[in-house]
Amino acid sequence: MLRDDPKTLAPSAPATGRPYNPVVTLNGWSAPWRMNGNVKEFHLVAEPVVREFAPGMKANLWGYNGSSPGPTIEAVEGDRVRIFVTNRLPEHTTIHWHGMLLPNGMDGVGGLTQPHIPVGKTFVYEFDLKKSGTFMYHPHSDEMVQMAMGMMGFFVVHPRDSSRYRVDRDFVFLLNSFDIEPGAATPKVAEMTNFNMWAWNSRVFPGIDPLPVRRGDRVRIRVGNLTMTNHPIHLHGYDFEVTGTDGGWVPPSARWPEVSIDIPVGAMRAFEVVASEPGDWAIHCHKSHHTMNAMGHDVPTMIGVDHRKVARKITSLVPDYMVMGERGMADMQDMEMPIPDNTLPMMTGTGPFGPIEMGGMFSVMKVREGLPRGDYRDPGWFKHPPGTVAYEWNGPI
């Protein structure tokens, strides 16, 4: 199955095989499978794809089955899986099953544990799933290029006992980053530090879907990091407990409370919260430049500089020139400055009270009373009860 729709696909219960409680891949989907005897068979097609980061910008990436990241693979502890991988890239590839316990020859390191998969060929990976948890997949073949082009995905192994670690809503997404020049569409694959598109599942705000949650739900959020830096993920309005790493589940006695969890490179963290407080609660990376889009790294700081006289001379030559930055960058949200085709403003998105002034790794957990179970549609903006919104004070101070 191929899918290039960037919207979140609501989960469906497994039709065959062992029962499990499916996850929700933010702005993504889960891979279909078939049962062949006692083996669960999947098919991944490595290929060039076009991914919409947000309305107004698309990128030429590499991925699987029409999307980047590829579809989430879901299976159950004790399953035997057989995964066919067809290579439609312009170069060879492999797949490494990140964090999984399996035979050495199935580990996916090209040249070390297997031959590289040539262009046009199909290889098969087959192994038993020894433990439940949250894992990832990505190439170990020309890795810097292929991961910079977006080749990655989640592999979720559910507990054999479907009542174990059960939650009401279970979200998964990968952190990824790209350096795409404004007006261009293909990432710079040799970039190491100065990325300008910080994404969740190759989407940036306002293109990242919200996380709709029913009040009272126990919610799990699993986040994997395949960028080249760490990311402190912060959820507003709640403290939560860390319940999983890429090494496995954290025993209840060892879980710890946080409001932000730092996710190292090549790692996964899962945390859980009971959604007791209704509202629109921000969730984002707390590195402030990771909540910006198409950000230039050589922009001078103009705060406090009066350059109106210079601006008048410039506008006589360049009529569309706009003064920016002398009072900070917030004015950018209201400006209608022309930007190159196929790029996004640094700050964007509008909420019920005006500009949100965010981009990149930012979304909203929308907690609502009475949200139907299994409903992952955007419920709209929260309607605050009277007297519960910050307000202007006009009295004596």
XYZ file of N, CA and C in Angstrom, residues 21-249:
687
model
N -3.656 -2.892 20.814
C -4.262 -1.568 20.818
C -3.420 -0.668 19.920
N -3.917 -0.281 18.750
C -3.081 0.391 17.756
C -2.665 1.791 18.178
N -1.545 2.233 17.605
C -1.042 3.584 17.849
C -1.565 4.525 16.768
N -1.407 5.824 17.036
C -1.775 6.877 16.090
C -0.486 7.567 15.660
N -0.129 7.441 14.389
C 1.078 8.081 13.873
C 0.727 9.502 13.444
N 1.300 10.495 14.134
C 0.987 11.887 13.846
C 1.369 12.219 12.405
N 0.412 12.720 11.640
C 0.619 13.029 10.217
C 1.172 11.818 9.467
N 0.681 10.645 9.828
C 1.164 9.434 9.182
C 0.157 8.307 9.282
N 0.651 7.066 9.205
C -0.224 5.905 9.095
C 0.557 4.658 9.466
N -0.157 3.536 9.579
C 0.473 2.255 9.878
C 0.426 1.350 8.654
N 1.479 0.553 8.489
C 1.601 -0.313 7.315
C 0.636 -1.488 7.400
N -0.001 -1.831 6.278
C -0.820 -3.048 6.254
C 0.075 -4.292 6.216
N -0.501 -5.444 6.515
C 0.234 -6.701 6.439
C -0.727 -7.802 6.017
N -0.144 -8.979 5.759
C -0.950 -10.170 5.522
C -0.366 -11.295 6.350
N -1.222 -12.231 6.749
C -0.762 -13.415 7.451
C -0.491 -14.517 6.433
N 0.725 -15.042 6.466
C 1.113 -16.166 5.608
C 1.477 -17.313 6.546
N 0.485 -18.173 6.827
C 0.686 -19.165 7.865
C 0.772 -18.460 9.210
N 1.865 -18.668 9.918
C 2.062 -18.024 11.216
C 2.986 -16.821 11.140
N 3.265 -16.354 9.926
C 4.191 -15.234 9.739
C 3.412 -13.994 9.292
N 3.722 -12.862 9.896
C 3.105 -11.587 9.527
C 4.011 -10.909 8.499
N 3.504 -10.678 7.295
C 4.319 -10.166 6.192
C 3.994 -8.697 5.893
N 5.055 -7.896 5.789
C 4.967 -6.488 5.419
C 5.772 -6.270 4.137
N 5.497 -5.157 3.457
C 6.264 -4.793 2.269
C 6.588 -3.310 2.339
N 7.876 -2.977 2.366
C 8.345 -1.592 2.322
C 9.001 -1.341 0.971
N 8.633 -0.228 0.349
C 9.223 0.177 -0.922
C 10.020 1.459 -0.680
N 11.340 1.370 -0.779
C 12.204 2.546 -0.627
C 12.204 3.305 -1.947
N 11.819 4.586 -1.910
C 11.623 5.311 -3.166
C 11.635 6.818 -2.932
N 11.890 7.609 -3.995
C 11.712 9.058 -3.886
C 10.242 9.399 -3.660
N 10.003 10.394 -2.798
C 8.636 10.823 -2.497
C 8.602 12.351 -2.466
N 7.412 12.904 -2.568
C 7.188 14.336 -2.372
C 6.382 14.496 -1.095
N 6.891 15.279 -0.151
C 6.231 15.459 1.140
C 5.879 16.926 1.333
N 4.630 17.196 1.663
C 4.221 18.555 2.012
C 4.588 18.819 3.468
N 5.456 19.813 3.703
C 5.826 20.173 5.074
C 4.691 20.923 5.763
N 4.060 21.813 5.028
C 2.892 22.581 5.452
C 2.337 23.189 4.172
N 1.069 23.603 4.168
C 0.537 24.216 2.949
C 1.432 25.358 2.466
N 1.875 25.261 1.208
C 2.767 26.265 0.637
C 4.175 25.774 0.425
N 4.505 24.581 0.953
C 5.863 24.070 0.772
C 5.860 22.559 0.658
N 6.481 22.053 -0.399
C 6.691 20.623 -0.588
C 8.181 20.368 -0.777
N 8.618 19.182 -0.397
C 10.036 18.830 -0.488
C 10.196 17.516 -1.241
N 11.291 17.419 -1.975
C 11.667 16.179 -2.649
C 12.491 15.347 -1.673
N 11.906 14.291 -1.145
C 12.559 13.462 -0.138
C 12.675 12.023 -0.632
N 13.302 11.196 0.172
C 13.282 9.752 -0.015
C 12.539 9.159 1.174
N 11.755 8.121 0.921
C 10.986 7.520 2.003
C 10.564 6.114 1.661
N 9.433 5.715 2.195
C 8.914 4.359 2.011
C 7.413 4.404 1.733
N 6.992 3.667 0.734
C 5.562 3.495 0.451
C 4.842 4.827 0.229
N 5.529 5.751 -0.432
C 4.910 7.014 -0.794
C 5.023 8.107 0.236
N 5.606 7.846 1.412
C 5.652 8.869 2.456
C 7.014 8.902 3.133
N 7.281 10.023 3.765
C 8.475 10.191 4.592
C 8.058 10.939 5.857
N 8.213 10.328 7.039
C 8.723 8.983 7.276
C 7.827 7.913 6.662
N 8.360 6.688 6.636
C 7.570 5.572 6.150
C 6.473 5.208 7.131
N 5.607 4.279 6.759
C 4.518 3.879 7.653
C 5.047 3.205 8.911
N 4.313 3.384 9.988
C 4.644 2.695 11.237
C 4.332 1.206 11.091
N 5.293 0.362 11.444
C 5.063 -1.079 11.477
C 4.580 -1.436 12.878
N 3.432 -2.111 12.956
C 2.892 -2.543 14.242
C 2.782 -4.063 14.255
N 3.295 -4.670 15.297
C 3.203 -6.113 15.467
C 3.141 -6.402 16.962
N 3.187 -7.683 17.314
C 2.980 -8.089 18.702
C 4.154 -8.943 19.155
N 4.543 -8.753 20.399
C 5.587 -9.569 21.023
C 5.315 -11.049 20.777
N 6.313 -11.752 20.252
C 6.161 -13.158 19.922
C 5.840 -13.420 18.467
N 5.417 -12.372 17.728
C 5.168 -12.537 16.293
C 6.463 -12.869 15.564
N 6.332 -13.626 14.488
C 7.418 -13.743 13.516
C 7.026 -12.855 12.345
N 7.923 -11.946 11.975
C 7.634 -11.021 10.889
C 8.549 -11.302 9.706
N 8.009 -11.082 8.541
C 8.782 -11.172 7.293
C 8.544 -9.872 6.549
N 9.625 -9.115 6.315
C 9.495 -7.784 5.731
C 10.229 -7.755 4.400
N 9.482 -7.594 3.321
C 10.046 -7.465 1.981
C 10.421 -5.997 1.776
N 11.632 -5.751 1.307
C 12.104 -4.385 1.059
C 12.528 -4.281 -0.400
N 11.794 -3.479 -1.159
C 12.088 -3.257 -2.570
C 12.755 -1.904 -2.725
N 13.862 -1.880 -3.455
C 14.653 -0.659 -3.611
C 14.346 0.031 -4.942
N 13.653 1.161 -4.874
C 13.393 1.986 -6.047
C 14.121 3.327 -5.967
N 15.159 3.380 -5.152
C 16.014 4.567 -5.073
C 17.004 4.557 -6.235
N 17.707 5.682 -6.453
C 18.743 5.690 -7.486
C 20.063 5.070 -7.034
N 20.139 4.588 -5.783
C 21.351 3.933 -5.285
C 20.960 2.789 -4.361
N 21.962 2.000 -3.955
C 21.661 0.866 -3.082
C 21.240 1.338 -1.692
N 20.668 0.435 -0.895
C 20.194 0.778 0.438
C 20.155 -0.473 1.306
N 19.808 -0.315 2.574
C 19.491 -1.412 3.505
C 18.461 -0.864 4.483
N 18.003 -1.713 5.410
C 17.228 -1.217 6.559
C 17.800 -1.824 7.831
N 18.081 -0.938 8.788
C 18.499 -1.336 10.132
C 17.291 -1.196 11.051
N 17.049 -2.224 11.886
C 15.916 -2.235 12.807
C 16.420 -1.765 14.164
N 16.351 -0.467 14.374
C 17.019 0.251 15.462
C 16.450 -0.154 16.823
N 17.310 -0.773 17.647
C 16.928 -1.143 19.010
C 16.346 -2.522 19.160
N 16.200 -3.250 18.068
C 15.538 -4.549 18.125
C 16.543 -5.668 18.361
N 16.100 -6.718 19.059
C 16.919 -7.892 19.318
C 16.616 -8.917 18.242
N 17.621 -9.236 17.410
C 17.384 -10.109 16.255
C 18.679 -10.772 15.826
N 18.629 -11.743 14.910
C 19.866 -12.381 14.426
C 20.770 -11.371 13.744
N 22.059 -11.559 13.871
C 23.027 -10.594 13.346
C 22.838 -10.333 11.864
N 22.517 -11.355 11.091
C 22.375 -11.196 9.653
C 21.128 -10.448 9.230
N 20.266 -10.090 10.195
C 19.061 -9.318 9.913
C 19.190 -7.875 10.397
N 20.376 -7.496 10.873
C 20.552 -6.190 11.515
C 20.627 -5.038 10.516
N 20.908 -5.310 9.252
C 20.764 -4.299 8.211
C 21.913 -3.344 8.005
N 23.135 -3.719 8.377
C 24.291 -2.853 8.133
C 24.958 -3.312 6.840
N 24.811 -2.515 5.790
C 25.345 -2.898 4.492
C 26.846 -3.128 4.525
N 27.281 -4.245 3.940
C 28.697 -4.582 3.897
C 29.185 -5.323 5.115
N 28.505 -5.171 6.257
C 28.919 -5.830 7.495
C 28.075 -7.065 7.777
N 26.769 -6.903 7.778
C 25.892 -8.035 8.099
C 25.089 -8.519 6.898
N 25.157 -7.810 5.776
C 24.422 -8.212 4.577
C 24.981 -7.452 3.378
N 24.740 -7.922 2.171
C 25.039 -7.100 0.996
C 24.075 -5.913 0.946
N 24.523 -4.815 0.359
C 23.609 -3.707 0.087
C 22.520 -4.186 -0.880
N 21.332 -3.618 -0.757
C 20.238 -3.987 -1.660
C 20.398 -3.184 -2.945
N 20.697 -3.826 -4.071
C 20.912 -3.074 -5.313
C 19.624 -2.407 -5.799
N 19.800 -1.429 -6.669
C 18.652 -0.748 -7.282
C 17.791 -1.771 -8.009
N 16.485 -1.717 -7.764
C 15.548 -2.598 -8.446
C 15.372 -3.968 -7.822
N 16.127 -4.283 -6.769
C 16.048 -5.605 -6.155
C 15.203 -5.575 -4.881
N 14.747 -6.753 -4.473
C 13.983 -6.919 -3.242
C 14.709 -7.896 -2.327
N 14.945 -7.483 -1.081
C 15.507 -8.362 -0.054
C 14.429 -8.654 0.986
N 14.656 -9.713 1.768
C 13.696 -10.117 2.795
C 14.398 -10.148 4.151
N 13.757 -9.537 5.145
C 14.195 -9.622 6.535
C 13.157 -10.460 7.284
N 13.616 -11.403 8.110
C 12.684 -12.271 8.827
C 13.242 -12.565 10.206
N 12.443 -12.309 11.231
C 12.906 -12.533 12.601
C 11.711 -12.562 13.549
N 11.957 -13.076 14.747
C 10.945 -13.124 15.803
C 11.060 -11.869 16.667
N 9.929 -11.377 17.115
C 9.890 -10.184 17.969
C 9.972 -10.631 19.423
N 11.144 -10.419 20.029
C 11.434 -10.987 21.343
C 10.875 -10.180 22.496
N 10.641 -8.874 22.286
C 10.122 -8.068 23.387
C 9.290 -6.918 22.832
N 8.385 -6.417 23.670
C 7.564 -5.281 23.261
C 8.327 -3.984 23.506
N 7.879 -2.929 22.845
C 8.520 -1.630 22.997
C 8.384 -0.796 21.743
N 9.115 0.307 21.732
C 9.053 1.270 20.636
C 10.425 1.360 19.986
N 10.485 1.049 18.706
C 11.746 0.992 17.983
C 11.627 1.809 16.690
N 12.727 1.893 15.947
C 12.741 2.683 14.721
C 13.382 1.865 13.609
N 13.199 2.311 12.379
C 13.940 1.724 11.265
C 14.498 2.836 10.391
N 15.686 2.579 9.829
C 16.344 3.546 8.953
C 17.475 2.833 8.211
N 18.022 3.425 7.154
C 19.095 2.762 6.405
C 20.410 2.733 7.181
N 21.229 1.748 6.892
C 22.649 1.760 7.255
C 23.426 1.522 5.968
N 23.171 2.420 5.005
C 23.772 2.334 3.681
C 23.744 3.752 3.138
N 24.927 4.346 2.899
C 24.988 5.771 2.571
C 24.096 6.538 3.539
N 24.308 6.267 4.829
C 23.372 6.687 5.864
C 23.183 8.198 5.945
N 24.268 8.969 5.846
C 24.127 10.426 5.996
C 23.212 10.989 4.921
N 23.378 10.522 3.690
C 22.523 11.012 2.603
C 21.099 10.517 2.775
N 20.936 9.228 3.001
C 19.590 8.664 2.988
C 18.753 9.129 4.168
N 19.355 9.304 5.344
C 18.577 9.819 6.467
C 18.330 11.314 6.316
N 19.298 12.040 5.745
C 19.070 13.466 5.481
C 17.946 13.674 4.475
N 17.703 12.684 3.635
C 16.619 12.761 2.660
C 15.290 12.259 3.228
N 15.287 11.813 4.506
C 14.018 11.503 5.155
C 13.688 10.039 5.313
N 14.664 9.138 5.158
C 14.372 7.706 5.221
C 14.411 7.224 6.673
N 13.229 6.980 7.228
C 13.104 6.532 8.613
C 11.656 6.140 8.865
N 11.421 5.457 9.977
C 10.070 5.076 10.357
C 10.062 4.461 11.744
N 8.857 4.267 12.288
C 8.677 3.676 13.604
C 8.336 2.195 13.479
N 8.760 1.412 14.467
C 8.405 -0.009 14.576
C 7.920 -0.211 16.008
N 6.617 -0.396 16.167
C 6.015 -0.551 17.490
C 5.668 -2.019 17.698
N 6.207 -2.600 18.773
C 5.906 -3.983 19.139
C 5.033 -3.943 20.393
N 3.806 -4.375 20.254
C 2.850 -4.341 21.356
C 3.052 -5.533 22.282
N 2.684 -5.385 23.572
C 2.787 -6.521 24.499
C 1.901 -7.688 24.069
N 2.343 -8.896 24.376
C 1.547 -10.080 24.058
C 0.180 -10.015 24.755
N 0.171 -9.529 25.998
C -1.067 -9.305 26.741
C -1.536 -7.889 26.424
N -2.629 -7.764 25.660
C -3.062 -6.445 25.194
C -3.558 -5.549 26.320
N -3.793 -6.104 27.515
C -4.206 -5.268 28.651
C -3.009 -4.653 29.377
N -1.800 -5.123 29.053
C -0.597 -4.608 29.723
C -0.188 -3.282 29.108
N 0.145 -2.311 29.925
C 0.544 -0.968 29.498
C -0.539 -0.295 28.642
N -1.786 -0.636 28.866
C -2.868 -0.108 28.044
C -3.095 1.368 28.347
N -3.321 2.148 27.306
C -3.708 3.546 27.421
C -4.904 3.779 26.501
N -5.529 4.962 26.645
C -6.692 5.278 25.815
C -6.294 5.840 24.450
N -5.215 6.610 24.410
C -4.725 7.181 23.151
C -3.200 7.091 23.149
N -2.658 6.662 22.030
C -1.237 6.324 21.959
C -0.663 6.954 20.688
N 0.014 8.102 20.845
C 0.544 8.843 19.703
C 2.032 8.533 19.503
N 2.465 8.464 18.237
C 3.881 8.288 17.923
C 4.282 9.290 16.845
N 5.495 9.825 16.971
C 6.057 10.625 15.881
C 7.571 10.694 16.020
N 8.216 10.897 14.877
C 9.672 11.014 14.799
C 10.080 12.475 14.670
N 11.197 12.817 15.284
C 11.807 14.133 15.105
C 12.775 14.036 13.928
N 12.652 14.949 12.976
C 13.613 14.981 11.874
C 13.870 16.424 11.468
N 14.950 16.643 10.734
C 15.351 18.003 10.384
C 15.946 18.027 8.989
N 15.832 19.192 8.353
C 16.269 19.350 6.978
C 16.865 20.744 6.795
N 17.750 20.850 5.825
C 18.253 22.155 5.385
C 17.836 22.326 3.927
N 16.802 23.138 3.718
C 16.271 23.364 2.378
C 16.276 24.869 2.126
N 17.064 25.294 1.168
C 17.156 26.720 0.854
C 15.786 27.257 0.452
N 15.420 28.482 0.900
C 14.157 29.077 0.460
C 14.048 29.077 -1.062
N 12.943 28.579 -1.560
C 12.725 28.483 -2.997
C 13.157 27.160 -3.587
N 13.945 26.371 -2.825
C 14.379 25.054 -3.298
C 13.406 23.991 -2.781
N 13.662 22.726 -3.138
C 12.778 21.647 -2.700
C 13.530 20.402 -2.253
N 14.856 20.375 -2.443
C 15.639 19.196 -2.090
C 16.581 19.537 -0.939
N 16.636 18.719 0.124
C 17.505 19.016 1.263
C 18.983 18.985 0.878
N 19.771 19.774 1.613
C 21.227 19.683 1.520
C 21.667 18.479 2.351
N 22.187 17.465 1.697
C 22.485 16.231 2.416
C 23.792 16.301 3.194
N 24.647 17.280 2.920
C 25.928 17.380 3.616
C 25.862 18.300 4.836
N 24.683 18.837 5.148
C 24.550 19.713 6.312
C 24.701 18.912 7.610
N 25.378 19.520 8.594
C 25.599 18.827 9.857
C 24.963 19.521 11.057
N 24.861 20.860 11.019
C 24.377 21.582 12.199
C 23.329 22.649 11.890
N 23.445 23.341 10.753
C 22.600 24.513 10.496
C 21.346 24.145 9.700
N 20.470 23.377 10.323
C 19.213 23.016 9.666
C 18.212 24.162 9.809
N 17.319 24.287 8.849
C 16.328 25.365 8.924
C 14.892 24.875 8.947
N 14.684 23.566 8.874
C 13.352 22.985 8.978
C 13.389 21.897 10.039
N 12.830 22.206 11.192
C 12.769 21.255 12.296
C 11.364 20.676 12.316
N 11.257 19.365 12.152
C 9.971 18.766 11.809
C 9.607 17.598 12.723
N 8.304 17.356 12.808
C 7.767 16.134 13.375
C 7.144 15.354 12.220
N 7.674 14.165 11.980
C 7.201 13.343 10.862
C 7.172 14.141 9.554
N 8.249 14.896 9.319
C 8.407 15.693 8.088
C 7.249 16.662 7.886
N 6.738 17.205 8.973
C 5.751 18.281 8.936
C 6.196 19.366 9.905
N 5.903 20.617 9.583
C 6.220 21.742 10.450
C 4.940 22.518 10.742
N 4.903 23.187 11.883
C 3.732 23.980 12.233
C 3.573 25.133 11.235
N 2.350 25.398 10.751
C 1.062 24.885 11.209
C 0.601 23.617 10.499
N 1.499 22.911 9.817
C 1.126 21.690 9.121
C 1.068 20.463 10.013
N 1.556 20.560 11.257
C 1.493 19.417 12.177
C 0.085 19.333 12.757
N -0.520 18.164 12.663
C -1.866 17.983 13.206
C -1.861 18.097 14.725
N -3.000 18.490 15.333
C -3.106 18.480 16.794
C -3.243 17.059 17.318
N -3.138 16.930 18.639
C -3.336 15.652 19.311
C -4.675 15.733 20.048
N -5.778 15.298 19.421
C -7.093 15.388 20.084
C -7.215 14.321 21.163
N -7.691 14.731 22.347
C -7.726 13.845 23.505
C -9.045 14.055 24.245
N -9.636 12.962 24.681
C -10.851 13.012 25.498
C -10.458 13.274 26.954
N -11.149 14.211 27.596
C -10.849 14.480 29.003
C -10.986 13.196 29.820
N -9.978 12.919 30.636
C -9.949 11.701 31.430
C -9.167 10.571 30.799
N -8.826 10.702 29.512
C -8.023 9.681 28.846
C -6.641 9.577 29.465
N -6.105 8.366 29.507
C -4.670 8.195 29.745
C -4.003 8.199 28.392
N -3.063 9.112 28.210
C -2.455 9.373 26.905
C -0.978 9.035 26.959
N -0.528 8.273 25.963
C 0.900 8.015 25.808
C 1.393 8.745 24.564
N 2.553 9.374 24.669
C 3.200 10.030 23.531
C 4.596 9.436 23.396
N 4.863 8.799 22.246
C 6.170 8.185 21.977
C 6.877 9.042 20.938
N 8.099 9.487 21.255
C 8.845 10.396 20.384
C 10.223 9.799 20.108
N 10.561 9.632 18.834
C 11.869 9.131 18.440
C 12.685 10.234 17.796
N 13.985 10.249 18.059
C 14.847 11.327 17.566
C 15.887 10.782 16.592
N 15.727 11.089 15.315
C 16.726 10.737 14.307
C 17.288 11.989 13.641
N 17.355 13.092 14.412
C 18.059 14.288 13.947
C 19.509 14.214 14.417
N 20.245 15.311 14.247
C 21.654 15.337 14.649
C 21.883 16.173 15.901
N 20.798 16.399 16.688
C 20.940 17.088 17.968
C 19.822 16.623 18.892
N 19.974 16.920 20.185
C 18.947 16.532 21.149
C 17.773 17.509 21.113
N 16.618 17.069 21.657
C 15.418 17.904 21.661
C 14.692 17.764 22.993
N 14.595 18.855 23.790
C 13.794 18.828 25.013
C 12.319 19.077 24.665
N 11.508 18.028 24.710
C 10.094 18.145 24.357
C 9.301 18.518 25.608
N 8.551 19.606 25.505
C 7.853 20.205 26.643
C 6.356 20.200 26.385
N 5.591 19.713 27.351
C 4.132 19.739 27.286
C 3.613 20.733 28.315
N 2.787 21.680 27.863
C 2.217 22.677 28.769
C 1.057 22.086 29.569
N 0.823 22.640 30.756
C -0.378 22.355 31.523
C -0.366 21.082 32.328
N 0.665 20.255 32.183
C 0.690 18.951 32.843
C 2.106 18.616 33.300
N 2.181 17.777 34.330
C 3.402 17.003 34.520
C 3.079 15.576 34.078
N 4.100 14.867 33.624
C 3.870 13.523 33.103
C 4.922 12.586 33.662
N 4.748 11.306 33.437
C 5.745 10.342 33.884
C 6.346 9.637 32.679
N 7.659 9.444 32.726
C 8.385 8.774 31.643
C 8.213 7.280 31.833
N 7.640 6.615 30.814
C 7.272 5.203 30.952
C 8.026 4.278 30.004
N 8.810 4.851 29.069
C 9.522 3.980 28.146
C 10.710 4.663 27.519
N 11.733 3.874 27.216
C 12.869 4.322 26.420
C 13.020 3.322 25.274
N 13.985 3.575 24.384
C 14.201 2.614 23.313
C 14.766 1.300 23.845
N 15.189 1.293 25.098
C 15.648 0.046 25.714
C 14.524 -0.795 26.286
N 13.322 -0.208 26.421
C 12.189 -0.972 26.946
C 11.311 -0.144 27.852
N 10.362 -0.807 28.486
C 9.436 -0.158 29.396
C 10.124 0.155 30.723
